[in-house]
Short mmCIF file of C-alpha atoms and ligand atoms in Angstrom, two decimals:
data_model
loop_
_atom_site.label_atom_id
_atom_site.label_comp_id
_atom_site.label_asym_id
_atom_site.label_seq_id
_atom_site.Cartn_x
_atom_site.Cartn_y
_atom_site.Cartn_z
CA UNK A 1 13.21 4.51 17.10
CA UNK A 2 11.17 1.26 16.01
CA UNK A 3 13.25 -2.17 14.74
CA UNK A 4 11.91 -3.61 11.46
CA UNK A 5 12.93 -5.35 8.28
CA UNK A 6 12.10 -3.20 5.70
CA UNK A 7 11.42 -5.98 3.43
CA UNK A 8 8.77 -6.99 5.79
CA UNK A 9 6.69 -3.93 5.15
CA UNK A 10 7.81 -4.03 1.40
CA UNK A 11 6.59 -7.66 0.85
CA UNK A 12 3.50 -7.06 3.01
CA UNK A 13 2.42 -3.74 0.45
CA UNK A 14 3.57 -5.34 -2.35
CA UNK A 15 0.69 -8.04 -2.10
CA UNK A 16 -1.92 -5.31 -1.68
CA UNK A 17 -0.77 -3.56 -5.07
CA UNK A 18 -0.84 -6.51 -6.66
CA UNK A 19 -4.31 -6.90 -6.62
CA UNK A 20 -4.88 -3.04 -7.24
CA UNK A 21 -3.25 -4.13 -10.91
CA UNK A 22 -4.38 -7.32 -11.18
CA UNK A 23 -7.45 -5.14 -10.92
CA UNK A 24 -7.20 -1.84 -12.87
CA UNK A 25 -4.28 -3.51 -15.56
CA UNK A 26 -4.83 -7.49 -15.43
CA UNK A 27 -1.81 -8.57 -14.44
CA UNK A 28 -0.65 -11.68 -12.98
CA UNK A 29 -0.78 -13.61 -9.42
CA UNK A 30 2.67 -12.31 -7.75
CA UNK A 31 3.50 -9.62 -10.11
CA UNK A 32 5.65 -7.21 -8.00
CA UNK A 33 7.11 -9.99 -6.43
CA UNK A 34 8.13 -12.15 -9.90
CA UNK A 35 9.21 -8.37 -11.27
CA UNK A 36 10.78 -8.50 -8.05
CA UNK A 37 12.76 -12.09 -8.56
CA UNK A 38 13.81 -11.61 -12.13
CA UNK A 39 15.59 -8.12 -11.30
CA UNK A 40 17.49 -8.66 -8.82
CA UNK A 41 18.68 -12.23 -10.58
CA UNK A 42 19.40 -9.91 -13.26
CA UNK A 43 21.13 -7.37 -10.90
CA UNK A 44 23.19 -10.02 -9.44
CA UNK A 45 24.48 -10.75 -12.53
CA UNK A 46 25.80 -7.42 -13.20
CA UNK A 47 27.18 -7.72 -10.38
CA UNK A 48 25.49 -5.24 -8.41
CA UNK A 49 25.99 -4.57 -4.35
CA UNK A 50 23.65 -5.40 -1.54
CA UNK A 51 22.90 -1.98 -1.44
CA UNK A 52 21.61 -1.45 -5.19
CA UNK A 53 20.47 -4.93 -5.19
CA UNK A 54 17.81 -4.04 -2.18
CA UNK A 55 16.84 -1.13 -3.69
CA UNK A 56 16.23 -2.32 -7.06
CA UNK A 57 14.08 -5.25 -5.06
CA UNK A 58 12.35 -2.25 -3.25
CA UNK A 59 11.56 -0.62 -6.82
CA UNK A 60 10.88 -3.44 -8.42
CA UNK A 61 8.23 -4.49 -5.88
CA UNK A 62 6.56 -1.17 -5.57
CA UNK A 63 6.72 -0.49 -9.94
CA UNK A 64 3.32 0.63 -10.32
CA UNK A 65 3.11 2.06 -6.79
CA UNK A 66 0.71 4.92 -7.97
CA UNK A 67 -1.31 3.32 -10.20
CA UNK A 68 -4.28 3.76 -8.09
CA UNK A 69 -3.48 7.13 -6.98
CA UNK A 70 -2.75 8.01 -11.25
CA UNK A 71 -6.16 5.72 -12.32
CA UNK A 72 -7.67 8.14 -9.15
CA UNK A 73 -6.59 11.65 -10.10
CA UNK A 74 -6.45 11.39 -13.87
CA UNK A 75 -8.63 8.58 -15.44
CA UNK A 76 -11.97 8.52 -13.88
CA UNK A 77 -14.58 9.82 -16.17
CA UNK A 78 -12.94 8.38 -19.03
CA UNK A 79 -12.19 5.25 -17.71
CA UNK A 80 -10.48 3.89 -20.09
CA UNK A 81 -6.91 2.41 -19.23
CA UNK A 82 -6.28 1.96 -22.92
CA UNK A 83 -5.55 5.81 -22.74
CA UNK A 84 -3.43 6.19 -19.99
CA UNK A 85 -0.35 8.49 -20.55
CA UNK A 86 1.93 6.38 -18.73
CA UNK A 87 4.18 8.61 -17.98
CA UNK A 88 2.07 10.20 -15.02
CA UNK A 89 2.17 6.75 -12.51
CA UNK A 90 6.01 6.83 -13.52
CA UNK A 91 6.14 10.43 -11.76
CA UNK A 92 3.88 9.75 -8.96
CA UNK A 93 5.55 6.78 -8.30
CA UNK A 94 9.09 8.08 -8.59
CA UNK A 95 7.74 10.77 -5.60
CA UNK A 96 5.77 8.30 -3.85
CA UNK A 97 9.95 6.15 -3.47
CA UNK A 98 11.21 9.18 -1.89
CA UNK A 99 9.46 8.60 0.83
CA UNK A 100 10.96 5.29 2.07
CA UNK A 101 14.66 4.74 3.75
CA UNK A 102 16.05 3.52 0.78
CA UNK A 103 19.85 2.12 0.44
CA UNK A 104 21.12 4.20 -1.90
CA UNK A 105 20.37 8.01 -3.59
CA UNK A 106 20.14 6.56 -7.35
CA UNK A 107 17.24 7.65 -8.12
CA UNK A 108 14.69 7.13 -11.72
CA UNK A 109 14.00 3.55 -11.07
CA UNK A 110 10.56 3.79 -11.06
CA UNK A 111 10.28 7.19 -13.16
CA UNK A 112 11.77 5.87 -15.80
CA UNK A 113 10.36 1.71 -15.49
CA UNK A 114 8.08 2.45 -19.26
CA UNK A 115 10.81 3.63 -21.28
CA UNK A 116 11.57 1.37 -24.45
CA UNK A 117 14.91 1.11 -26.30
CA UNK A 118 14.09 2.62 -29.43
CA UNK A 119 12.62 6.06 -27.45
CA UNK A 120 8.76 5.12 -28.20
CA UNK A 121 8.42 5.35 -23.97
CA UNK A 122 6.64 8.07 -22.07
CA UNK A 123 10.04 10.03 -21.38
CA UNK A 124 11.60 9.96 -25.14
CA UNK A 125 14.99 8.07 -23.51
CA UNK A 126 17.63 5.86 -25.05
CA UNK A 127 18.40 2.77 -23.05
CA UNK A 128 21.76 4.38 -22.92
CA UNK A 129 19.85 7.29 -21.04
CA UNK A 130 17.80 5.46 -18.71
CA UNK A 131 18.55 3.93 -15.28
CA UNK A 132 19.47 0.23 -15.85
CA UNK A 133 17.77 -1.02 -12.59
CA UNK A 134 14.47 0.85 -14.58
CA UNK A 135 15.57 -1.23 -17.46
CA UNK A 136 15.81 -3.78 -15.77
CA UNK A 137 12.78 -3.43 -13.89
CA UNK A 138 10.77 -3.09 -17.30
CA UNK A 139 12.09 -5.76 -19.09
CA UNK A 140 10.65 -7.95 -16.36
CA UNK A 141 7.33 -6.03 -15.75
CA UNK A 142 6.37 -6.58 -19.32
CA UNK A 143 7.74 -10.17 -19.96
CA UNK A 144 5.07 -10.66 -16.74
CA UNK A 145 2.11 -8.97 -17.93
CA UNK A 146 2.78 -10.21 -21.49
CA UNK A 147 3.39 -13.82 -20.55
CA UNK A 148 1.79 -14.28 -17.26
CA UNK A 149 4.82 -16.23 -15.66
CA UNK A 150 2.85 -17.42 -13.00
CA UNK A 151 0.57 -19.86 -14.77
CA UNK A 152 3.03 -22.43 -16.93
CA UNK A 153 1.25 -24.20 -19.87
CA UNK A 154 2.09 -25.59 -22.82
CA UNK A 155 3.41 -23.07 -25.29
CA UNK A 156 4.58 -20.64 -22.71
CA UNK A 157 8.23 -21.58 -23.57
CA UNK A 158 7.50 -20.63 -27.31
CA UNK A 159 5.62 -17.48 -26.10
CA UNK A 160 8.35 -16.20 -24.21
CA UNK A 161 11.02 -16.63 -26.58
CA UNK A 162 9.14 -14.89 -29.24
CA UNK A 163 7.97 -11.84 -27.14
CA UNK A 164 11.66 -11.20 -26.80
CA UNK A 165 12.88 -11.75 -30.03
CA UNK A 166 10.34 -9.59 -30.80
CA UNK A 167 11.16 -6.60 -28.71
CA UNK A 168 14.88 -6.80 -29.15
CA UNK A 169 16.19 -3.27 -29.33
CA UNK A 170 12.16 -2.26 -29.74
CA UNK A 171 11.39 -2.64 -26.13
CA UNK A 172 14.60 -4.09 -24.12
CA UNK A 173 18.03 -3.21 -25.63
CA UNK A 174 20.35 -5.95 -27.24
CA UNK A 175 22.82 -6.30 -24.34
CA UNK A 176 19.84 -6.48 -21.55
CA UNK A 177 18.88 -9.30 -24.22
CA UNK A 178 21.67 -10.97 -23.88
CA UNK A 179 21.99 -11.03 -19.78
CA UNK A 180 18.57 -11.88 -19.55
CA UNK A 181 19.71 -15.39 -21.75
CA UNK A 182 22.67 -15.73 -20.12
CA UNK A 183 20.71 -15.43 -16.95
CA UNK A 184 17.76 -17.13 -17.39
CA UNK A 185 16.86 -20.75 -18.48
CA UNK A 186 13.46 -21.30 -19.76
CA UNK A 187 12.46 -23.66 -16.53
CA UNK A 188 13.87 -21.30 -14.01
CA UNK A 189 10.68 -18.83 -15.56
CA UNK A 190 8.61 -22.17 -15.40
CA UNK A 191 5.38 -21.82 -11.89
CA UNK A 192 6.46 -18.56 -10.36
CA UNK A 193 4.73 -19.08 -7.32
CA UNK A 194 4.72 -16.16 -4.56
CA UNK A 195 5.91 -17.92 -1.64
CA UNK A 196 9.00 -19.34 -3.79
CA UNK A 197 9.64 -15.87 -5.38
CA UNK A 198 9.76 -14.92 -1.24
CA UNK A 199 12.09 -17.29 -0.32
CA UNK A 200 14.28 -16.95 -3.17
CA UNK A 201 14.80 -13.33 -2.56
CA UNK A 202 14.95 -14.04 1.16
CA UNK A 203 17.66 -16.18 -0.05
CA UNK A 204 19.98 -13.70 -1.79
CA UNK A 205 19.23 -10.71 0.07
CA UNK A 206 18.75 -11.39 4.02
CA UNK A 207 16.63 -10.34 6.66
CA UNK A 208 18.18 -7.15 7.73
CA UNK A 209 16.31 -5.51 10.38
CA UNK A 210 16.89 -1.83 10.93
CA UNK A 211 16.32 1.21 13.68
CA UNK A 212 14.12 3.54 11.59
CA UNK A 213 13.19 7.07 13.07
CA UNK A 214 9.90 8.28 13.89
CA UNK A 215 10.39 10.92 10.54
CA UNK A 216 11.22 7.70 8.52
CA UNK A 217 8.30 5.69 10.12
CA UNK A 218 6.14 8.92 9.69
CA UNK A 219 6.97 8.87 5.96
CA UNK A 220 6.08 5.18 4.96
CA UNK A 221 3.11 5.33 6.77
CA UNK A 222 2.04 8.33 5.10
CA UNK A 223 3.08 6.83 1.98
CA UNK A 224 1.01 4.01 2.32
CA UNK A 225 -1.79 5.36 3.49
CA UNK A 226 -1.52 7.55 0.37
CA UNK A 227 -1.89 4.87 -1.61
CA UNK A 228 -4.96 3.60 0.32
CA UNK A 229 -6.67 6.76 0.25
CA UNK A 230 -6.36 6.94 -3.31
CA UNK A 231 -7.93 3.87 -4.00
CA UNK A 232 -11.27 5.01 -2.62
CA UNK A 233 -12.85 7.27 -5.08
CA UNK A 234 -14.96 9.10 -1.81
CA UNK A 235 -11.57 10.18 -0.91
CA UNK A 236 -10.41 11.95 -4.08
CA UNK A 237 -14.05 13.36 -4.99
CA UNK A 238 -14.19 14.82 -1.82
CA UNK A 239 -11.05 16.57 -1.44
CA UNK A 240 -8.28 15.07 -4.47
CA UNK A 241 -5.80 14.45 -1.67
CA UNK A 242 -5.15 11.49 0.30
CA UNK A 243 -7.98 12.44 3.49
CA UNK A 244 -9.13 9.41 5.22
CA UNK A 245 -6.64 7.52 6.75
CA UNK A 246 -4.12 10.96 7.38
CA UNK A 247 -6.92 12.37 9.06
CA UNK A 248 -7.70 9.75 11.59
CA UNK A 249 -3.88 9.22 11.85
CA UNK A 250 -3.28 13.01 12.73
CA UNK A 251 -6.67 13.13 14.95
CA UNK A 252 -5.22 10.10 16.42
CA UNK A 253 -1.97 11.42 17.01
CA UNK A 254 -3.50 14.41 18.57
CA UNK A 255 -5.37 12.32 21.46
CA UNK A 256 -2.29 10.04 21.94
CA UNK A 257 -1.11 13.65 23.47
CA UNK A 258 -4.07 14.25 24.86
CA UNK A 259 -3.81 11.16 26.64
CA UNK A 260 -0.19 11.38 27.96
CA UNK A 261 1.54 8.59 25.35
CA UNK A 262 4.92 9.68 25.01
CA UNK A 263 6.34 9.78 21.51
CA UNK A 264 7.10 6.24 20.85
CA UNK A 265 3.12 5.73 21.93
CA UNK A 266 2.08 8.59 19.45
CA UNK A 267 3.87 6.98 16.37
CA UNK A 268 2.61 3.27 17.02
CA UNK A 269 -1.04 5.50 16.97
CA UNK A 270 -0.16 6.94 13.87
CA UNK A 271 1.21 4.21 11.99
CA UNK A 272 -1.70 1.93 13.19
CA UNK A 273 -4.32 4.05 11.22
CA UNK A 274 -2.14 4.81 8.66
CA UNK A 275 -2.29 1.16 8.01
CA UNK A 276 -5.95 0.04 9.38
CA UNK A 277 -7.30 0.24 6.42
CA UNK A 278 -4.44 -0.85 3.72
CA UNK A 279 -7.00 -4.01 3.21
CA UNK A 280 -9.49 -1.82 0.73
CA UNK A 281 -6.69 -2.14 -1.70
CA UNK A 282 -8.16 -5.49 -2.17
CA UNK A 283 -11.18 -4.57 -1.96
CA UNK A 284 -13.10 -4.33 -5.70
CA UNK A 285 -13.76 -0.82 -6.70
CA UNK A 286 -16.98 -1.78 -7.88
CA UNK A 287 -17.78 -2.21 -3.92
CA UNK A 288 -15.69 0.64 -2.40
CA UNK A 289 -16.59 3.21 -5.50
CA UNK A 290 -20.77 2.14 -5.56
CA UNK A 291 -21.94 5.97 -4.92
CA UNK A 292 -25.36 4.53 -3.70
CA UNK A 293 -26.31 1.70 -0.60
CA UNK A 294 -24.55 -1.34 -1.02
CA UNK A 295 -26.46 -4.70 -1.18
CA UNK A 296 -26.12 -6.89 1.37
CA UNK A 297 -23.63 -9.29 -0.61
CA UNK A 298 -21.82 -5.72 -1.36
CA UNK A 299 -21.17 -4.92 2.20
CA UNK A 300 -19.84 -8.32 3.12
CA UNK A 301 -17.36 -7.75 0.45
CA UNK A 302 -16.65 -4.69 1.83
CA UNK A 303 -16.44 -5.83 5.46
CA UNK A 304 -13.58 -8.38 4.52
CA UNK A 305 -11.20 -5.34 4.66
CA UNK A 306 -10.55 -5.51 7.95
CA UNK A 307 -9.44 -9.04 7.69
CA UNK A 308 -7.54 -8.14 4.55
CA UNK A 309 -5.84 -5.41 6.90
CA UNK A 310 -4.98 -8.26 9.27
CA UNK A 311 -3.48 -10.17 6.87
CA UNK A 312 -1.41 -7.67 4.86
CA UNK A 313 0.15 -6.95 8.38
CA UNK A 314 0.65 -10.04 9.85
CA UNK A 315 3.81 -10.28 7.93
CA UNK A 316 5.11 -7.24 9.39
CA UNK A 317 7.27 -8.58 12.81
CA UNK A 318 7.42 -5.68 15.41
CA UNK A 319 4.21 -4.70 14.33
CA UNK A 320 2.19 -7.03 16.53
CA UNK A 321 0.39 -4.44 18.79
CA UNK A 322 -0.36 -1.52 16.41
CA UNK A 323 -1.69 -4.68 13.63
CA UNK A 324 -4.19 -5.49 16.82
CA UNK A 325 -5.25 -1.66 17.21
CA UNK A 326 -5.87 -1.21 13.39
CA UNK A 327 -7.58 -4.53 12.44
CA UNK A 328 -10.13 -4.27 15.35
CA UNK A 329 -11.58 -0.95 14.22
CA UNK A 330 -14.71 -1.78 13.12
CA UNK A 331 -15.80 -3.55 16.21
CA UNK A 332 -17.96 -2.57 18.64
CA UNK A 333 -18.61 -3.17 22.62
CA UNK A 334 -21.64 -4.74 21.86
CA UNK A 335 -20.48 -7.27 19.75
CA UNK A 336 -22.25 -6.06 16.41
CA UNK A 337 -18.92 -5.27 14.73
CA UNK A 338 -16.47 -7.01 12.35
CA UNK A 339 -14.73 -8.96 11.36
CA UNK A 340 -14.24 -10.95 14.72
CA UNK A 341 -17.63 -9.48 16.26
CA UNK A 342 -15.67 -9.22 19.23
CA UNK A 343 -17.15 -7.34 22.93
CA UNK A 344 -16.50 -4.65 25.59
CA UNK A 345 -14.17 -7.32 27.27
CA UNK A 346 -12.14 -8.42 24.27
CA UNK A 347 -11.45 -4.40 23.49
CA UNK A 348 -8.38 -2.57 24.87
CA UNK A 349 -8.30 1.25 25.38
CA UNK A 350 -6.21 2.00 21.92
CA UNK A 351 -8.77 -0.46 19.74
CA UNK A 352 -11.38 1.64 21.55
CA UNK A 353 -10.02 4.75 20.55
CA UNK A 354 -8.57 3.97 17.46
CA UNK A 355 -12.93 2.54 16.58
CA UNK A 356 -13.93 6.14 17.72
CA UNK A 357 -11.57 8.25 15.95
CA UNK A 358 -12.16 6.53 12.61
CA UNK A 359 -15.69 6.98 13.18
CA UNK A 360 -15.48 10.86 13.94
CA UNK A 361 -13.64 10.93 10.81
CA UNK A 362 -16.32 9.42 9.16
CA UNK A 363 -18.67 11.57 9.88
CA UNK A 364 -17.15 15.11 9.55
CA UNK A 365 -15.50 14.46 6.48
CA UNK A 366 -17.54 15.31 3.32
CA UNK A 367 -18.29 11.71 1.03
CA UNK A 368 -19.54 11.60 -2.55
CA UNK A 369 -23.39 11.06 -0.76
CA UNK A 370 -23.24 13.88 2.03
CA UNK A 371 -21.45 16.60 3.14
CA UNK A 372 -19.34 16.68 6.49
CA UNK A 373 -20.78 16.92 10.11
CA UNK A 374 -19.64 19.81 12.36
CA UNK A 375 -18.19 18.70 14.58
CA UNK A 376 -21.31 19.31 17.07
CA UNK A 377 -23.45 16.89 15.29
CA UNK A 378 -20.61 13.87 14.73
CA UNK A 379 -20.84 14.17 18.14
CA UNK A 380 -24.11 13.69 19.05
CA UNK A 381 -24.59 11.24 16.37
CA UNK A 382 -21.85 9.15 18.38
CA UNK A 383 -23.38 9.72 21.99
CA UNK A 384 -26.26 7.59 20.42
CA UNK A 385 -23.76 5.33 19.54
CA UNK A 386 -22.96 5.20 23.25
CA UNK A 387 -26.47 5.39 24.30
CA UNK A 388 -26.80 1.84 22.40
CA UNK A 389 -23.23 0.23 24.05
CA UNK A 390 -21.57 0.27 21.29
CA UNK A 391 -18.77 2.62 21.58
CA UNK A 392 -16.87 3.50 24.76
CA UNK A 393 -18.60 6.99 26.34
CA UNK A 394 -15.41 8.47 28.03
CA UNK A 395 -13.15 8.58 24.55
CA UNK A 396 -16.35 10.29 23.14
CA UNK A 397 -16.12 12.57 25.28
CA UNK A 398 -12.47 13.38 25.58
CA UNK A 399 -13.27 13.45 21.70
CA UNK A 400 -15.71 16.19 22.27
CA UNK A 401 -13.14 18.25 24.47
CA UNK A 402 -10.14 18.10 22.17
CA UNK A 403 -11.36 18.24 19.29
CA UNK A 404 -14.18 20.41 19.83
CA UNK A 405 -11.90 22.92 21.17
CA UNK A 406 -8.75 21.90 19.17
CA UNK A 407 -6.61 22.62 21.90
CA UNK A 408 -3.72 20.46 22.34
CA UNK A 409 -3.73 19.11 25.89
CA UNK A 410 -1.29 16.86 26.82
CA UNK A 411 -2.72 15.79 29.97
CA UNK A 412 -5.83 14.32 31.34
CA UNK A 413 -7.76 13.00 34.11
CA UNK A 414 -9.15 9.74 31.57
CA UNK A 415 -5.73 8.74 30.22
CA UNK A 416 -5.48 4.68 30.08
CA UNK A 417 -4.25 2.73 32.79
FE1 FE2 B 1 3.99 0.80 -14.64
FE1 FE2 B 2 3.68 -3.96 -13.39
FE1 FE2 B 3 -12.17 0.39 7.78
#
């Protein structure tokens, strides 16, 4: 069992999404998070309970939660966003929700967060049919990306008040109309800014850290490093599954036994890579998707991930030590790595292993460029890695031994001090 706020991890995602549809959809600065604001405003004033009022927060910040795990699967090749059958993120998403210790069981939230009023959505529903938190959720979703609440200028009042009138039983129905308005005053919609949206839900809905269990922990990592995997296009050409960060967190996993680390130790291992690389989400898919070398200015795009990992989990309290194994992972003893270029000394055992494992990963998993390694010659390729002080020699070789053999051991001789 593990103590977090669940919001923490929420609010932490939800600013890595962001980008991926600022990105793939243009939409604003502090989307989830002003979707996020306006719905549970909205909820409150139904009158809604904590417990629907966090999970409608929790929907509303993770909307489009698939979108680069739909734009992955489905739209490459034609590449066009204009063309997007909506409905598919809606589904993804909806499965992607189960995943996380929600509040409540009321499900369609997200499934059903496209559907208009007058049954032109993806799914053919009245409002009458559809969840109101998804109503809710899309009312606010499109007033953002219509409007773009989080830059104010002159005209914006006008703009809003039109774009509703407009979509009055079109898009919204008449009575979500109406709450909105009763709700709502054109200034409280005036410089949504993401630290106030924070606070304000921070505000209404408190910190409320909870005991999750290692299944529950399991699951959001999983489901976030999902939606990592997805956004790199090596990972779904080479296999159309989430590979990359699942492997490294089971391979992981596996040496944590290997190594003696009871089960709390395993999961922090797990959840660590599951995470490491959650900064690519921010990362421009021009960079991460380039199928040839990347220019110098390319990689140091690329290389801010790690920091971007940092970041994204720095808001997570309780998460201190696993953030420190997963954002060190591309350093090396020698001091060539990033982002810190840190050395031998500044390098614990886990950010050790955690360096190697990703790196064995790398190299036996088939990319867009090459095929996978056996497992002989990741190996080898990696003692020359040692050979040049770079990585630590001992993991390698415990490497070597259990996965080489891939015979669960669960104790050894090299196990950390
Ligand atoms: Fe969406
Ligand atoms: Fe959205
Ligand atoms: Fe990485």
């Amino acid at each position: 069992m593990k103590e977090i706020c669940f919001k923490d991890v929420l609010f932490a995602c939800s600013q890595a999404l962001d980008y991926v549809e600022y990105e793939l959809l243009g939409a604003t600065n502090h989307h989830s998070k002003s979707v996020a604001w306006m719905g549970m405003e909205l909820g409150n004033a139904l009158g809604m309970c904590d417990k629907d009022l966090i999970d409608l927060v929790a929907c509303a910040l993770l909307h489009d939660n698939a979108l680069a795990e739909y734009i992955a699967t489905e739209l490459r090749g034609m590449g066009n966003p204009e063309m997007m059958d909506i409905g598919i993120h809606c589904k993804l998403g909806e499965r992607n929700i189960e995943y996380l210790p929600m509040a409540t069981n009321e499900d369609g939230a997200v499934l059903y967060h496209h559907e208009n009023a007058d049954c032109s959505g993806p799914f053919g529903r009245t409002a009458k049919e559809t969840p109101l938190a998804a109503q809710i959720i899309h009312l606010a979703d499109q007033l953002d990306v219509a409007l773009d609440l989080g830059h104010w200028e002159e005209g914006k009042s006008e703009g809003i008040q039109k774009y509703l009138s407009m979509n009055r039983n079109r898009c919204f129905s008449g009575e979500l109309m109406d709450l909105f308005w009763d709700t709502f005053t054109l200034s409280d919609l005036s410089n949504l800014e993401g630290g106030e949206l924070e606070m304000r839900i921070e505000s209404r809905l408190p910190r409320r850290t909870a005991l999750y269990s290692h299944q529950q922990f399991r699951d959001m990592a999983t489901l976030f490093a999902r939606i990592t995997d997805y956004k790199s296009a090596s990972t779904f050409r080479s296999a159309s599954t989430c590979r990359n960060s699942m492997g490294i967190a089971e391979k992981l996993e596996q040496m944590g036994h290997y190594y003696g680390y009871d089960a709390e130790g395993c999961m922090d291992l797990f959840m660590a890579v599951a995470f490491h690389d959650i900064g690519k989400l921010m990362v421009p898919n021009a960079v991460l998707e380039k199928p040839g070398r990347l220019t110098a200015g390319e990689y140091e795009i690329m290389k801010t991930h790690a920091e971007k990992s940092d970041g994204i989990l720095s808001h997570i309290k309780g998460f201190e030590t696993l953030r420190k194994w997963a954002f060190q992972h591309h350093e090396k003893l020698d001091g060539s790595g990033y982002f810190k270029g840190l050395s031998a000394g500044d390098l614990g055992f886990e950010e050790r292993l955690v360096a190697c494992v990703d790196i064995y990963q790398a190299l036996a998993e088939p990319r867009p460029y090459k095929s996978g390694l056996t497992h002989a010659v990741a190996i080898k390729m990696m003692l020359k890695m040692v050979k040049k002080h770079q990585i630590d020699g001992g993991i390698v070789a415990d490497l070597d031994r259990v996965m080489g053999s891939r015979v669960h051991l669960f104790t050894n001789s090299h196990a950390p001090g």
